[in-house]
mmCIF file of C-alpha atoms in Angstrom:
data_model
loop_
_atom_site.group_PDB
_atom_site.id
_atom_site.type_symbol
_atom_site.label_atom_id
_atom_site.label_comp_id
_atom_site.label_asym_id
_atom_site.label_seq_id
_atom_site.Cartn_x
_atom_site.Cartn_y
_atom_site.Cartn_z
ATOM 1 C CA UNK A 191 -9.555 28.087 -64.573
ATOM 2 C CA UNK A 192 -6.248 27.434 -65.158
ATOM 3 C CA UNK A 193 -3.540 29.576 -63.493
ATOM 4 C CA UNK A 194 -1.019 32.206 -65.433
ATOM 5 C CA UNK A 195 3.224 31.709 -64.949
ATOM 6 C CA UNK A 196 5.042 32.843 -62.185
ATOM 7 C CA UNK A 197 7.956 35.501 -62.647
ATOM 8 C CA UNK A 198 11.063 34.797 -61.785
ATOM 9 C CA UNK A 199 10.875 37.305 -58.557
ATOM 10 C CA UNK A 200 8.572 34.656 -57.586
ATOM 11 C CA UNK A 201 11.303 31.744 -57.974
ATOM 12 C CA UNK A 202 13.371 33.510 -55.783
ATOM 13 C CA UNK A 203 10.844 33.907 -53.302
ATOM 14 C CA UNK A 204 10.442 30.016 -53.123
ATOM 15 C CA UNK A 205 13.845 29.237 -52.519
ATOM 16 C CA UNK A 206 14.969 28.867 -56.541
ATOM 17 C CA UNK A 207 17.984 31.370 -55.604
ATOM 18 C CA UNK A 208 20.746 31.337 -58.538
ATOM 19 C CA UNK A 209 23.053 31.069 -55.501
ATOM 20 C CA UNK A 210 22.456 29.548 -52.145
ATOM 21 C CA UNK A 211 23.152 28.071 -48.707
ATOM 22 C CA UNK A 212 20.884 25.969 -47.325
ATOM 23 C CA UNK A 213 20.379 25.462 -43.631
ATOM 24 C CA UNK A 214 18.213 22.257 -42.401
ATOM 25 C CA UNK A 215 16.863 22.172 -38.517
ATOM 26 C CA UNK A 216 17.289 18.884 -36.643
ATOM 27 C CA UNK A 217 14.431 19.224 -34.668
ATOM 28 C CA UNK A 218 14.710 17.908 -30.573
ATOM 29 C CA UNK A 219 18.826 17.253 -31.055
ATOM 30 C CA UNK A 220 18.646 21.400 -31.241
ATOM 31 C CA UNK A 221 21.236 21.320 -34.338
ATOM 32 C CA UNK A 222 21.014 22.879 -37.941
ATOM 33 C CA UNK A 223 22.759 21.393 -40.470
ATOM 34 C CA UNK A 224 24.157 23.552 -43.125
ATOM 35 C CA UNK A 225 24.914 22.798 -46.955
ATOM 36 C CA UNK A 226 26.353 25.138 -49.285
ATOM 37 C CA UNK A 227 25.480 25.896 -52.712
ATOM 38 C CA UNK A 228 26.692 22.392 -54.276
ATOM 39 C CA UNK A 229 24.706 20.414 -50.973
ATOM 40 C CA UNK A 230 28.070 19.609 -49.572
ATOM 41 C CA UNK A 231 27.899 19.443 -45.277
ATOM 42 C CA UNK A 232 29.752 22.659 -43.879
ATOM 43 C CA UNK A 233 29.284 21.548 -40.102
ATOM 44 C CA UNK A 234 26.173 22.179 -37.666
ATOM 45 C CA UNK A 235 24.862 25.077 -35.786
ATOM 46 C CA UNK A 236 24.826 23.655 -32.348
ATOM 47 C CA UNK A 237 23.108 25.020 -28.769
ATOM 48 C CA UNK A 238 19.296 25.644 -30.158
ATOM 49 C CA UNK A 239 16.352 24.263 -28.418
ATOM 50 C CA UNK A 240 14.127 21.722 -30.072
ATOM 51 C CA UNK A 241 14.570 23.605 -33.896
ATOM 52 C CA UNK A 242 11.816 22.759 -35.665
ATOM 53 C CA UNK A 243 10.652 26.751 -37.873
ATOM 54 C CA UNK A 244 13.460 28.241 -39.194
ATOM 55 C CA UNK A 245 13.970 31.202 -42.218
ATOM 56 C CA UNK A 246 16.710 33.443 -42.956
ATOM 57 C CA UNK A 247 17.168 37.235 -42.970
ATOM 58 C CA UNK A 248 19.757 37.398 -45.724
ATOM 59 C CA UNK A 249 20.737 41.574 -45.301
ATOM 60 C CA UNK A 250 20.972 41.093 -41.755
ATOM 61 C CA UNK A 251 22.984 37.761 -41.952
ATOM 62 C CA UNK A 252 20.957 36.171 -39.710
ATOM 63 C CA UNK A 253 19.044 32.862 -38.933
ATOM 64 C CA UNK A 254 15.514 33.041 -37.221
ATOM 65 C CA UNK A 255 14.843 29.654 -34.982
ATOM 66 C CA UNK A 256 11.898 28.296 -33.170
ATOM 67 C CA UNK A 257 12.007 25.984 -30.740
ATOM 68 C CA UNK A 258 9.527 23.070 -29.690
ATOM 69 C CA UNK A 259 10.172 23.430 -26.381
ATOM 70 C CA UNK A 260 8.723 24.922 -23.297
ATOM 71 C CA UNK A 261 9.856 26.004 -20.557
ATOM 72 C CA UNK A 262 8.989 28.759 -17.731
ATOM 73 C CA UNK A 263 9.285 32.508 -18.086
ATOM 74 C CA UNK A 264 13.048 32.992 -17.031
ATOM 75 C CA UNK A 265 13.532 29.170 -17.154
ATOM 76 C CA UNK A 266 14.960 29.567 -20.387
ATOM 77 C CA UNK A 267 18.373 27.450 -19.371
ATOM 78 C CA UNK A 268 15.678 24.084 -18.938
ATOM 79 C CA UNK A 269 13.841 23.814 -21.946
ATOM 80 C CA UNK A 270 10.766 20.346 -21.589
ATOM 81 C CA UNK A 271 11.006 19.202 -25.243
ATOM 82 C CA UNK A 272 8.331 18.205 -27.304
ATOM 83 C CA UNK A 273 8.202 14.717 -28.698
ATOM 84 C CA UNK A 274 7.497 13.972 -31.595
ATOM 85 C CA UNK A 275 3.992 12.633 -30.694
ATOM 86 C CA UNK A 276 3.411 16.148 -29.552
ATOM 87 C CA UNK A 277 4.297 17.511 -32.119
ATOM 88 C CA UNK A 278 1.717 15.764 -34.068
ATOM 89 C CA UNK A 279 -0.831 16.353 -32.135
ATOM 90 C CA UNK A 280 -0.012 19.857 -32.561
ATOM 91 C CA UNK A 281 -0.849 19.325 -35.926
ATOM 92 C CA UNK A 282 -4.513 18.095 -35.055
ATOM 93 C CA UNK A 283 -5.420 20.878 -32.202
ATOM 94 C CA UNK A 284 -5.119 23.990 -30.840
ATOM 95 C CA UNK A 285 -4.778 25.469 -27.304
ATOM 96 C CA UNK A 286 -2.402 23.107 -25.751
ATOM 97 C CA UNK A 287 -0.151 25.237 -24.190
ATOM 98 C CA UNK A 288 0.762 25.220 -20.904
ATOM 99 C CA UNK A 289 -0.195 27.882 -18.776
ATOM 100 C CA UNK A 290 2.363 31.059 -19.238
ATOM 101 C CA UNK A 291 4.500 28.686 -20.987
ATOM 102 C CA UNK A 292 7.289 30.327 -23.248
ATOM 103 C CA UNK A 293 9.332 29.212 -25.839
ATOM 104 C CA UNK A 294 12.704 30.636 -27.355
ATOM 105 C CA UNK A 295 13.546 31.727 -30.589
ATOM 106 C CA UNK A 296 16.849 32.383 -31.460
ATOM 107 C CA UNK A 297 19.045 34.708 -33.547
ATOM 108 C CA UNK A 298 22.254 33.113 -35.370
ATOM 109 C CA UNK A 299 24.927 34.527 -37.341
ATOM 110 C CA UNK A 300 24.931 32.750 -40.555
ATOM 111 C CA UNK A 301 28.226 33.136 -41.233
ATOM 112 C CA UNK A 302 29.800 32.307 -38.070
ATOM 113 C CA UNK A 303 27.342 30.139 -36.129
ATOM 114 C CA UNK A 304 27.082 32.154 -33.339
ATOM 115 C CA UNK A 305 24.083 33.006 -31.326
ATOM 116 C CA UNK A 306 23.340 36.322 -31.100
ATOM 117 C CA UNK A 307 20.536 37.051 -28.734
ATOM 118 C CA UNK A 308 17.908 34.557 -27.467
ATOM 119 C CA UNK A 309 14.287 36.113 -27.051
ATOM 120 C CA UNK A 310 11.183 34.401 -25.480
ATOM 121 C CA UNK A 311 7.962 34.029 -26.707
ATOM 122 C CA UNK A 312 4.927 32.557 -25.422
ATOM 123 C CA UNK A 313 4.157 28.970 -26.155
ATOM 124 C CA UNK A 314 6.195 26.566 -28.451
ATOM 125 C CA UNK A 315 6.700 27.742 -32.191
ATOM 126 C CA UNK A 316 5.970 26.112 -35.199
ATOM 127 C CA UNK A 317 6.908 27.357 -38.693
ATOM 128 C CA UNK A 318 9.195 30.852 -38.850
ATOM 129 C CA UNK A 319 8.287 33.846 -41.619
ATOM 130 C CA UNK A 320 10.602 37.158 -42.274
ATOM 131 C CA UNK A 321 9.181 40.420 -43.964
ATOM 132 C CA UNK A 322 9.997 41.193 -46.985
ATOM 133 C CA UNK A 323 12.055 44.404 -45.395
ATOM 134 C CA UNK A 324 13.416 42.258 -42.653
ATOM 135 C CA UNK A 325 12.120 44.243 -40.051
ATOM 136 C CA UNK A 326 9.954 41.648 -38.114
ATOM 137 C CA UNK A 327 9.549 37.454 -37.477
ATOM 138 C CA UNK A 328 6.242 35.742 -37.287
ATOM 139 C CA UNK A 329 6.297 32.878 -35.372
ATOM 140 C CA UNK A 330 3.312 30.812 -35.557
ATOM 141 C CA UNK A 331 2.058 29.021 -31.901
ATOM 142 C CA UNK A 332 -0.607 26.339 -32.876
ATOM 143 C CA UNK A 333 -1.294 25.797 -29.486
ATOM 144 C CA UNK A 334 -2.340 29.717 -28.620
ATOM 145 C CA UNK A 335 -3.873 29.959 -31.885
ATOM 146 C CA UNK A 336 -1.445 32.987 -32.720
ATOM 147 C CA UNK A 337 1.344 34.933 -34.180
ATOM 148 C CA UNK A 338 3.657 36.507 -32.656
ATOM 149 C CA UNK A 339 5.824 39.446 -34.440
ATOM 150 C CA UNK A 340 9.320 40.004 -33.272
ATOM 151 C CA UNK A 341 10.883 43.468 -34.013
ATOM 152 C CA UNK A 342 14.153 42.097 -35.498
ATOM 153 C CA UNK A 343 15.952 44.950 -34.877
ATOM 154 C CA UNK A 344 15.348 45.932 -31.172
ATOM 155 C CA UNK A 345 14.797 41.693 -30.565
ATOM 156 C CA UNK A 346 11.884 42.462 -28.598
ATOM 157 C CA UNK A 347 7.892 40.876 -29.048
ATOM 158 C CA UNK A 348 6.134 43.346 -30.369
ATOM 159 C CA UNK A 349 2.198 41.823 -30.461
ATOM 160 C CA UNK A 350 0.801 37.995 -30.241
ATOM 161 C CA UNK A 351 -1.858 38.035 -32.550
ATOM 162 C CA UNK A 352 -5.226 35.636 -32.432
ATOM 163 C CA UNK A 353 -5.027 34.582 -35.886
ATOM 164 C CA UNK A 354 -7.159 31.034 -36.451
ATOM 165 C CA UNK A 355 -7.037 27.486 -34.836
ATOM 166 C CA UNK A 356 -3.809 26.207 -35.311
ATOM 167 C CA UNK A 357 -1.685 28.449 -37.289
ATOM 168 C CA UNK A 358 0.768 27.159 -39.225
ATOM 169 C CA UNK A 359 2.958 28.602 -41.978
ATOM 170 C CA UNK A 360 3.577 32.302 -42.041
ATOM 171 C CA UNK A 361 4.696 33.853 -45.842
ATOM 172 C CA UNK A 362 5.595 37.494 -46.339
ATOM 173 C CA UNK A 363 4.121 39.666 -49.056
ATOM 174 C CA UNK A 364 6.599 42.191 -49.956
ATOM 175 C CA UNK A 365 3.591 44.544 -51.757
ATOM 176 C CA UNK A 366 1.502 44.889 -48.683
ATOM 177 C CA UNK A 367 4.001 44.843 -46.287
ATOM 178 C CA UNK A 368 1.692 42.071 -44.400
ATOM 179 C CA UNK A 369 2.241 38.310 -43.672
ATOM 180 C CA UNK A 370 0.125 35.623 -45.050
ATOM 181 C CA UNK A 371 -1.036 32.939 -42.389
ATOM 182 C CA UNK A 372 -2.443 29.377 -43.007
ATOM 183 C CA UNK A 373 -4.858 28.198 -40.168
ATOM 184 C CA UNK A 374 -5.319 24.393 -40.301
ATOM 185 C CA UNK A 375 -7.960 24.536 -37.827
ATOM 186 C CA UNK A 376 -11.170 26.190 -39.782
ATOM 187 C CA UNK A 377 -9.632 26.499 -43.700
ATOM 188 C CA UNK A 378 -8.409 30.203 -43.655
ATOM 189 C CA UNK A 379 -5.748 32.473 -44.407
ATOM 190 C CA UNK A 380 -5.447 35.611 -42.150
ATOM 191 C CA UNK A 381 -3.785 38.480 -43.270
ATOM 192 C CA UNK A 382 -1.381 39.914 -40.401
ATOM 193 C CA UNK A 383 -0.147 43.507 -40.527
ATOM 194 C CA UNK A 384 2.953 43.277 -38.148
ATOM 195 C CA UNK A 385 3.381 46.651 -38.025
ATOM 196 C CA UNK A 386 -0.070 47.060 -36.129
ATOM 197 C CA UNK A 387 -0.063 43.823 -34.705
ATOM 198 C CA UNK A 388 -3.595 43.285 -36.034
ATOM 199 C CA UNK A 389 -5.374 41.346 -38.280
ATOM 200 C CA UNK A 390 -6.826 43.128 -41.217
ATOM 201 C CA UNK A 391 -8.773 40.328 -42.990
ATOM 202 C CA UNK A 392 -9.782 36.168 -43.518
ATOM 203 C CA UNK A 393 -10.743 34.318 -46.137
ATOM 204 C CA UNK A 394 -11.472 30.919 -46.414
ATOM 205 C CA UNK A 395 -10.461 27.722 -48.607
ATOM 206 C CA UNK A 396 -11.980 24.739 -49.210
ATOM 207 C CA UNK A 397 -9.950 22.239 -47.275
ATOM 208 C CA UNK A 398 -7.261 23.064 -44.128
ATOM 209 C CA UNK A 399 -3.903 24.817 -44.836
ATOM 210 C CA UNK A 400 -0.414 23.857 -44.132
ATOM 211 C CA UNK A 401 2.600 24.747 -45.801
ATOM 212 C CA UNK A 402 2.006 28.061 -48.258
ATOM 213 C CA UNK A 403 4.448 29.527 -50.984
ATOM 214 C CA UNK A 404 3.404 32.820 -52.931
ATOM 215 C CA UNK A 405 4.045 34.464 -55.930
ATOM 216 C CA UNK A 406 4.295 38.328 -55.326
ATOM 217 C CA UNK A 407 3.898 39.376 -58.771
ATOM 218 C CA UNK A 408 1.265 37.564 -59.894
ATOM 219 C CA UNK A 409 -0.376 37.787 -56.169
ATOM 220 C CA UNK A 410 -1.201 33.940 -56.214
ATOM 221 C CA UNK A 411 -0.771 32.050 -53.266
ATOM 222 C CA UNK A 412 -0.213 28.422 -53.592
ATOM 223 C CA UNK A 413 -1.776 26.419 -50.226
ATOM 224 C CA UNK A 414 -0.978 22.610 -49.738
ATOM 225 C CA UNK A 415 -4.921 21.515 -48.074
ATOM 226 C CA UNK A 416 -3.155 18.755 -46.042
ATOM 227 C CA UNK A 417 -6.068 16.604 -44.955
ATOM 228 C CA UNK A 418 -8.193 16.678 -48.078
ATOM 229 C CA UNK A 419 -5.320 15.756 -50.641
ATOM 230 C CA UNK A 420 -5.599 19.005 -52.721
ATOM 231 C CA UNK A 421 -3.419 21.780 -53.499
ATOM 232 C CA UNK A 422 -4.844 25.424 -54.064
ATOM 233 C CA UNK A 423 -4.327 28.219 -56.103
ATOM 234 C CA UNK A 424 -5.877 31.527 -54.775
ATOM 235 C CA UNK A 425 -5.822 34.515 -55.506
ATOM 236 C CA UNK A 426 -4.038 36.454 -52.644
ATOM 237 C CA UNK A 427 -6.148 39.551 -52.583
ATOM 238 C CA UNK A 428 -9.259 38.716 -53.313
ATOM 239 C CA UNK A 429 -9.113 35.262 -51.907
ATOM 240 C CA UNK A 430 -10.528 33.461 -54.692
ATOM 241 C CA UNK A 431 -10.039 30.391 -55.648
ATOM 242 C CA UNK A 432 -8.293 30.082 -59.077
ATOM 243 C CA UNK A 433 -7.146 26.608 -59.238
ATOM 244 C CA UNK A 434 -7.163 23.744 -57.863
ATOM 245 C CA UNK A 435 -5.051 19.683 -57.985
ATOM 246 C CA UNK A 436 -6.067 16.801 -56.266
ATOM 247 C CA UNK A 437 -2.629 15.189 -55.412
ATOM 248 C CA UNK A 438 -4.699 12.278 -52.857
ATOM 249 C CA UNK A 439 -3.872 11.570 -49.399
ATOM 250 C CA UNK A 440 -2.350 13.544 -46.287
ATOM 251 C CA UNK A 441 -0.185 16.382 -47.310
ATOM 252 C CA UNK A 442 2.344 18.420 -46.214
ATOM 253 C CA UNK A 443 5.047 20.775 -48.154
ATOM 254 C CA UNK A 444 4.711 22.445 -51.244
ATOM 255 C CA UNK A 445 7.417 24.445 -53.828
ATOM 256 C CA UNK A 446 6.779 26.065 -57.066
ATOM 257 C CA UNK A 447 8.558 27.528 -59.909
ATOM 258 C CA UNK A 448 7.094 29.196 -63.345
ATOM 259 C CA UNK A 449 6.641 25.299 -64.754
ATOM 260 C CA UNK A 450 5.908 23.460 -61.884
ATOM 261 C CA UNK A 451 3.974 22.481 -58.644
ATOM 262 C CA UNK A 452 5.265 19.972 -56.282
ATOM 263 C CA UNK A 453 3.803 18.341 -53.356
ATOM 264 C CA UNK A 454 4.883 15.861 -50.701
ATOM 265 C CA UNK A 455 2.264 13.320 -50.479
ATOM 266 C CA UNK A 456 3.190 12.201 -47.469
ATOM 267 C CA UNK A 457 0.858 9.293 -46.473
ATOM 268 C CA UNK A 458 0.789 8.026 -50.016
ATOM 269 C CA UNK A 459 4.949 8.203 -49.860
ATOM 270 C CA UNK A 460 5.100 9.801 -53.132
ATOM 271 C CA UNK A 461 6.664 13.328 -54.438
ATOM 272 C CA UNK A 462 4.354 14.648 -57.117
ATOM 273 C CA UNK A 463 5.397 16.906 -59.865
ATOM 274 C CA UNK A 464 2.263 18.858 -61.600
ATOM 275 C CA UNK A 465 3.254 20.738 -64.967
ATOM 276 C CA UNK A 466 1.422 23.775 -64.694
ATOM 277 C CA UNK A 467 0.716 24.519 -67.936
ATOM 278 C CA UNK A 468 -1.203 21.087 -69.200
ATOM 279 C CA UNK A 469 -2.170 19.745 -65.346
ATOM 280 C CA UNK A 470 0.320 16.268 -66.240
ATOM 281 C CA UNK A 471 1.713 14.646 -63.424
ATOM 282 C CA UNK A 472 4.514 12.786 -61.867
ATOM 283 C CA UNK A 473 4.914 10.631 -59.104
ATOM 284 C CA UNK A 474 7.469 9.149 -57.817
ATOM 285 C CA UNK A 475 8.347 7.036 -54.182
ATOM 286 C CA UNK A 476 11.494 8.411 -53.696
ATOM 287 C CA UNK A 477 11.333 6.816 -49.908
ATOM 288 C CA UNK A 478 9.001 7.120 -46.628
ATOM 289 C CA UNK A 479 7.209 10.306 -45.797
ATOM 290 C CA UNK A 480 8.067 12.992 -47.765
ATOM 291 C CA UNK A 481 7.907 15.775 -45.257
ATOM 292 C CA UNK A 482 9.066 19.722 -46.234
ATOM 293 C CA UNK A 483 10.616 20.363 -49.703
ATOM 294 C CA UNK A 484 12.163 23.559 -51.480
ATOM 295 C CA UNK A 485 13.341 24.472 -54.661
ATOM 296 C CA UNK A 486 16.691 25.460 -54.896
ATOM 297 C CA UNK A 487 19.493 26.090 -57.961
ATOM 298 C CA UNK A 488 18.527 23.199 -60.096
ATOM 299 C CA UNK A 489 17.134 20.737 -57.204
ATOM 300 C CA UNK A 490 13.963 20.092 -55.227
ATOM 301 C CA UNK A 491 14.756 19.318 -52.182
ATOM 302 C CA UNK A 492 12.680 16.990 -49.876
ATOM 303 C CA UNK A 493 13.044 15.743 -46.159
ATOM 304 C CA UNK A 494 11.306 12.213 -45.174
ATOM 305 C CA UNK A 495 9.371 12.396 -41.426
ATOM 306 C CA UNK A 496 9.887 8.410 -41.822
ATOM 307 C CA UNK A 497 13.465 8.209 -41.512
ATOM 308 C CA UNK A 498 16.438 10.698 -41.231
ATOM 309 C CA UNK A 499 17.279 11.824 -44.844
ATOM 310 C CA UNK A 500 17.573 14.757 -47.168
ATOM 311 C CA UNK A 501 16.783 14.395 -50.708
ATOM 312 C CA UNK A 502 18.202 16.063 -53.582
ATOM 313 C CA UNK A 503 15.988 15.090 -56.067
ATOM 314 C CA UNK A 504 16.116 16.192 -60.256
ATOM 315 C CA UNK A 505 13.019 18.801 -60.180
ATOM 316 C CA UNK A 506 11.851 17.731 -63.243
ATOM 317 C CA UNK A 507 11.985 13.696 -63.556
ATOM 318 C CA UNK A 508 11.882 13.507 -59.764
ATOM 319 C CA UNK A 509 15.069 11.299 -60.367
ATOM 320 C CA UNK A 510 17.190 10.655 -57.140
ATOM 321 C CA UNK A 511 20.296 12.718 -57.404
ATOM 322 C CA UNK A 512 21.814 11.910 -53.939
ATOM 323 C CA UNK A 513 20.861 10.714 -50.321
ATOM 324 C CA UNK A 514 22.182 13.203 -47.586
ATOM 325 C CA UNK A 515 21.922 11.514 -43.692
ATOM 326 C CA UNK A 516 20.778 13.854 -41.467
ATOM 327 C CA UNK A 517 21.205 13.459 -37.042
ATOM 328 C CA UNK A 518 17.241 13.809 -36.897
ATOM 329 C CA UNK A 519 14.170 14.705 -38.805
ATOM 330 C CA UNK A 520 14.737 17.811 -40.817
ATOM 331 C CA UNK A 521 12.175 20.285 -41.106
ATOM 332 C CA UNK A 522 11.542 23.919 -42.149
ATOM 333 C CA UNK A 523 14.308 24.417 -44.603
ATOM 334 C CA UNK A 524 16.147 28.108 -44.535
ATOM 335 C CA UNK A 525 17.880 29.418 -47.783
ATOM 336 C CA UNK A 526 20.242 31.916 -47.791
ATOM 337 C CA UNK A 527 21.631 33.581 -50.743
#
């Protein structure tokens, strides 16, 4: 069945913002590089630990950071890094934390750069969500095989919730009031009320879940199935499948807008456009790896896990607009409007 429009709330939502900063995370150098609206460099936020999830918390003015690093409860000064062969595996298996391992996650001013508090969770974090209210942070741990909510306000952990194996990506839905998690491990999304701290419901996919985008208003959730090549269209509250694209090969990020799907085919090295109203694709090898992408303004924008770039590509030829050099390999993207 083929799938209805988004809205343009949902645009928004996936990082289309008319007007926006965007704020990249330079995994183990512990740096965020941040572009404003035209993708010129405006300098680094410096003194993180291992920044690999990151989102923003635009009314507060605040960035949300996870780190990849572990440490010991009230350790938080010596920080063990995780390579980047970690980190993959990671990506392949759950419960590999250390015992009573913690990790930090860190609130910065946007507008300043400056940290302003420093909270531990337990284990390393992955990927980074905000409510739609901006009154709590889920912070994935795919080696607990949890969530973890953070009260933004008061900065203090507020539950660490057994979701699936190996959590992932964490997506608000500003109807419910709930987040929206992808469990790579057994194929399901788990729907986490932070305000309880429990979940309230699974349902399960056809292939394992990575990176997830939704559209509020038409209550679709769009899931990239990394290892199977395909990317979903379900129906976020009944859990249905509505749609689905087989893009080939390992996966990883995913963006959307009303006329579009696009994927990162990352072992295939290709960026894939799908037009969402006749199925017709694009591909185009744009360079090695193509890692986590966004829409934003008029641009996708895609990072490469092969080398240390940024990619501001044209969203709908896929046409390489310009080449940004980043310190490290960039991951979960943060716009701010």
């Amino acid at each position: 069945m083929r799938i209805t429009t988004l809205t343009l709330s949902a645009v928004l939502m996936t990082g289309s913002a008319a007007i926006a900063d965007v704020y990249i995370p330079e995994g183990e150098l512990g740096t965020v590089l941040h572009l404003d609206r035209s993708f010129n460099e405006m300098g680094r936020i410096e003194g993180l630990d291992n920044v690999h999830g990151l989102a923003g918390a635009p009314e507060r003015g605040i960035l949300v950071a996870g780190s990849l690093s572990e440490s010991t409860p009230g350790d938080v000064a010596k920080p063990a890094a995780v390579s980047e062969e970690e980190h993959a595996a990671h990506h392949g298996g759950g419960n590999t934390a250390k015992p009573d391992a913690v990790s930090l996650v860190t609130l910065v001013d946007a507008d300043s750069r400056e940290i302003r508090r420093r909270i531990e969770v337990p284990g390393i974090v992955h990927h980074v969500g905000i409510s739609s209210d901006e009154r709590f942070a889920a912070v994935t741990h795919p080696g607990l095989d949890a969530v973890s909510v953070i009260d933004l306000e008061s900065g203090q952990v507020t539950a660490t919730v057994a979701t699936g194996p190996i959590p992932e990506y964490a997506v608000a839905d500003p109807k419910t009031g709930n987040f929206l998690v992808s469990n790579a491990g057994n194929a399901t999304i788990s729907v986490l009320d932070p305000e309880d701290g429990i979940v309230t419901r699974n349902f399960k996919l056809q292939g394992p879940p990575k990176h997830i985008q939704l559209d509020a208003d038409t209550r679709q959730l769009i899931v990239s199935e990394s290892f199977n090549g395909t990317v979903s269209i379900v129906d976020a509250d009944s859990g249905e499948i509505l749609d689905r694209f087989d893009i080939g090969g390992e996966l990883h990020g995913v963006a959307v807008d009303p006329d579009a799907i696009w994927s990162s085919a990352r072992e295939r090295n290709l960026v894939v456009r799908v037009d969402r109203s006749t199925g017709e694709r694009l591909e185009v090898n744009v360079g090695p790896e193509p890692y986590h992408m966004a829409r934003v303004e008029d641009a996708l924008l895609v990072s490469s896990a092969g080398k240390p770039e940024l990619w501001i590509l044209d969203p709908e030829t896929l046409e390489l607009r310009q080449t940004i050099a980043t310190n490290s390999t960039a991951h979960q993207f943060a716009v701010m409007p």
